[in-house]
Amino acid sequence: MGKLVADQLVEMLADAGIKRIYAVTGDSLNHLNDAVRRDGRIQWVHVRHEEAGAFAAGAEAQLNGLACCAGSSGPGHVHLINGLYDAHRSGAPVIAIASTCASNEFGSDYFQETNTIKLFADCSHYNQVACTPEQAPRMLQAALQHAVHKKGVTVLGLPGDVAAAGAVSISTSLKLYHTSPVLRPAEAELQQLANLLQGAEKVAIYCGLGATGAHDDVMTLATLLKAPVSYSFRAKMGIAYDNPNDVGMTGLLGLASAYKSMHEADVVLLLGTDFPYTPFMPEKTKIIQIDKQPERLGRRASLEMGLCGDIGPTLQALLPMILEKKDRNFLDTMTDFHQEVEQKLQTYVEDRGKEEAVSPEYVASVVNRLASPDAVFTVDTGMTNVWTARYITATGKRTLLGSFNHGSMANAMPQAIGAALCQPDREIYALCGDGGLTMLLGDLMTIRQYNLPVKVIVFNNRSLGMVKLEMEVAGLPDWQTDMINPDFAAVAAAMGFTTFTIREPDETESTLVKACKASGPVLVNIFTNPSSLAMPPKIEFEQMKGYALWMGKLILGGRFDDVLDAVKSNYKHIKDVL
C-alpha cells in the first residue's frame, strides 16, 4: 500500500511537534487513526467525550505551544465546539481535525453530515475543508501557521475518502515555520509614554497574561515609578511572585486593594491585558494600554494612549527613558492596605467550618501549602475560581489553567488530562466544582485508562454556587441551584482511583497529605460549605439591597434556616464591606 493522505498529514503533524491527538475514533476518522498507529510518533488519546479532548488539547497547547484534537462526522464535530471555543478565546494554538462524510455526499443531507465551515466559523482563525488530496497537506500547513502565529484554533475538515486517497506531492511547503519578531512602539511613542509616566504623581500598573513573560522588566519599571502592581487571574502565577509592589487582583474574584490602587492613581498603565472589564475601570484616571493586538486597544475604557507592542521589548526600550521617583507614599499606602486585606482573608482560613460544611477557603489554603512549587493547577469556573484566586499562591514555577475567557463549566478535569500527558514530571491538581465535574464525569476513565497522576479535588458544595450568588445579589430566591450528587469517591473508586472523602474540618489536612503522597489517579471528595460566598472588591449599594431582598423573600417563603446559615457562614464579610 502506498502512502495515503492520512499518512502525509500525520507526518506533517509529527514534524510540527504534535505529540498527541485527543479524539474518539470512528468511521471517517479511522484512516487517520490507523496512520497514527503506523507512524508511531503520535499518541492517540482515546477520550470518552470530544469536548474533553478539546479541553485537554487546549491545556496542552497553553503549556507546550501546540496541540491537536479530532472529531468524526456530525456529533463528533458538535461535541468539540465548547472546548474549542475555550481554547480559541484563551489564545491556545490547537489544530482540530474534523473528519466528514465522503466528499461526493456533500449537500445530500447524508447521515451525520455537518457544514464544518459554518459550524466552526466563530471559534477559529482558519477553517477549511480539503476536497482533494492536493488540498489536504496545503490546508494543514496553513492551519499550522495560523494556529501558532495567530494564537488560537484552526480547523481542517477532512472527508473520509480524501484521507483514504493516495498522497500526492505539492509544490508548496509542508513545514511549520516559527518566527520571533520584535514588536514595540516607535521611539516617539515611547518618549511620549515616558513623559506621561514621569509627570504623574501616582502611577498604578495592571498586568495581564501578555506581561507574564516580562516579570523582571515589570518589576524594574514599578520600582522606578514607585507603582503598585496588580494583575488579572490569568497573570497571577507570572506576576505575583517576587513582587514587593503586589496589591493583588481586581475584578469579580479580586481584592479591594487592587481596585483601590487603580482608582486612586493619576495614571493606570495596562500591560498585556484585555481586563479588567469596564465596571472595574476607573473613570477619571488617565489610562494607558499596551497590547500586541492593537484591535483590543480602548475596548474596556477610554485611553490617554494606546500602544502596540510585546511587553518585554516595549519595557526594555522604555526603561532607559524613566528616571527613578523618590516619593513612595502612594506605593506604601497601597501595599499596607493590601496586607490588611490579606490578613482579613486569613479569617476565612482560621474558621475551618463544621461537619459537612468545611470552609472552602481553608481547603484551598491547605492544598496551596501541600502542592509542589512547580505544580500545575486547573480550576473549574464558579466558586472554585474564587478560592483558587485568593488562596493558591504564585512561586514563579507554578501554572494555572482555567476557562478564564469563555467561562465554561467542566473544564478543570479534562484540562488536567492534557496537562498530565504533556508535563508528566509535574504535580497536577484539578480543582473541580461538583457541578463542573458531573458534566464530564465519564472522562475520569480517561485519567484511569492512561494512569495519569492527577489529583482531582472536588469542592462538593451540593449546589451551583456562583449561580446561587448571582441570584442572591440580584434579589432573587435561588431556584434550581441545589444538586443531589453521587458519592464521588465511590464512583471514582469503581473506576480504579485512589479515593478519599472529607466531611470534617479536622480531617482535611491529614487526608490531603495522604492524597498528595498517593500515586496514580486520586480523587478527594470534600463536603464544603454551600453557604460560603465571595464578595467582589467593591460592594455596590444595589448588591447589598439585592442581598437583603433575597433574604426577605426566603424568610417570607419559609426558608429562614437558609438565611440563618448564610448569615452565620458569611459574618466575616462585614469586614470587607466596612
mmCIF file of C-alpha atoms in Angstrom, residues 34 73-75 82 104 117 127 155-156 160 174-175 178 209 252 270 290 334 396 399-400 402 412-413 417 440 456 482:
data_model
loop_
_atom_site.group_PDB
_atom_site.id
_atom_site.type_symbol
_atom_site.label_atom_id
_atom_site.label_comp_id
_atom_site.label_asym_id
_atom_site.label_seq_id
_atom_site.Cartn_x
_atom_site.Cartn_y
_atom_site.Cartn_z
ATOM 1 C CA ASP A 34 -4.573 3.963 11.536
ATOM 2 C CA SER A 73 -18.685 13.340 11.384
ATOM 3 C CA GLY A 74 -21.622 15.230 12.852
ATOM 4 C CA PRO A 75 -21.917 14.644 16.594
ATOM 5 C CA ASN A 82 -17.266 24.060 23.578
ATOM 6 C CA ASN A 104 -19.285 13.089 -3.052
ATOM 7 C CA ILE A 117 -17.098 25.781 7.871
ATOM 8 C CA ASN A 127 -11.317 26.821 8.846
ATOM 9 C CA VAL A 155 -9.871 23.547 11.735
ATOM 10 C CA LEU A 156 -9.170 21.173 8.882
ATOM 11 C CA GLY A 160 -13.077 10.129 4.842
ATOM 12 C CA LEU A 174 4.762 21.070 4.216
ATOM 13 C CA LYS A 175 6.601 22.619 7.177
ATOM 14 C CA HIS A 178 8.396 29.522 13.689
ATOM 15 C CA LEU A 209 -1.169 37.387 30.628
ATOM 16 C CA LEU A 252 -15.162 39.931 40.494
ATOM 17 C CA LEU A 270 -2.315 48.376 31.469
ATOM 18 C CA ILE A 290 -0.053 48.436 25.690
ATOM 19 C CA MET A 334 -1.454 50.713 48.789
ATOM 20 C CA GLY A 396 7.353 31.654 39.649
ATOM 21 C CA THR A 399 0.974 27.221 36.250
ATOM 22 C CA LEU A 400 -2.744 27.923 36.488
ATOM 23 C CA GLY A 402 -8.923 27.607 33.628
ATOM 24 C CA ALA A 412 -10.735 21.594 35.054
ATOM 25 C CA MET A 413 -10.746 17.789 34.909
ATOM 26 C CA ILE A 417 -5.653 15.295 31.329
ATOM 27 C CA LEU A 440 -17.919 15.295 32.007
ATOM 28 C CA VAL A 456 -8.913 15.623 41.484
ATOM 29 C CA ASP A 482 -29.135 22.770 44.562
#
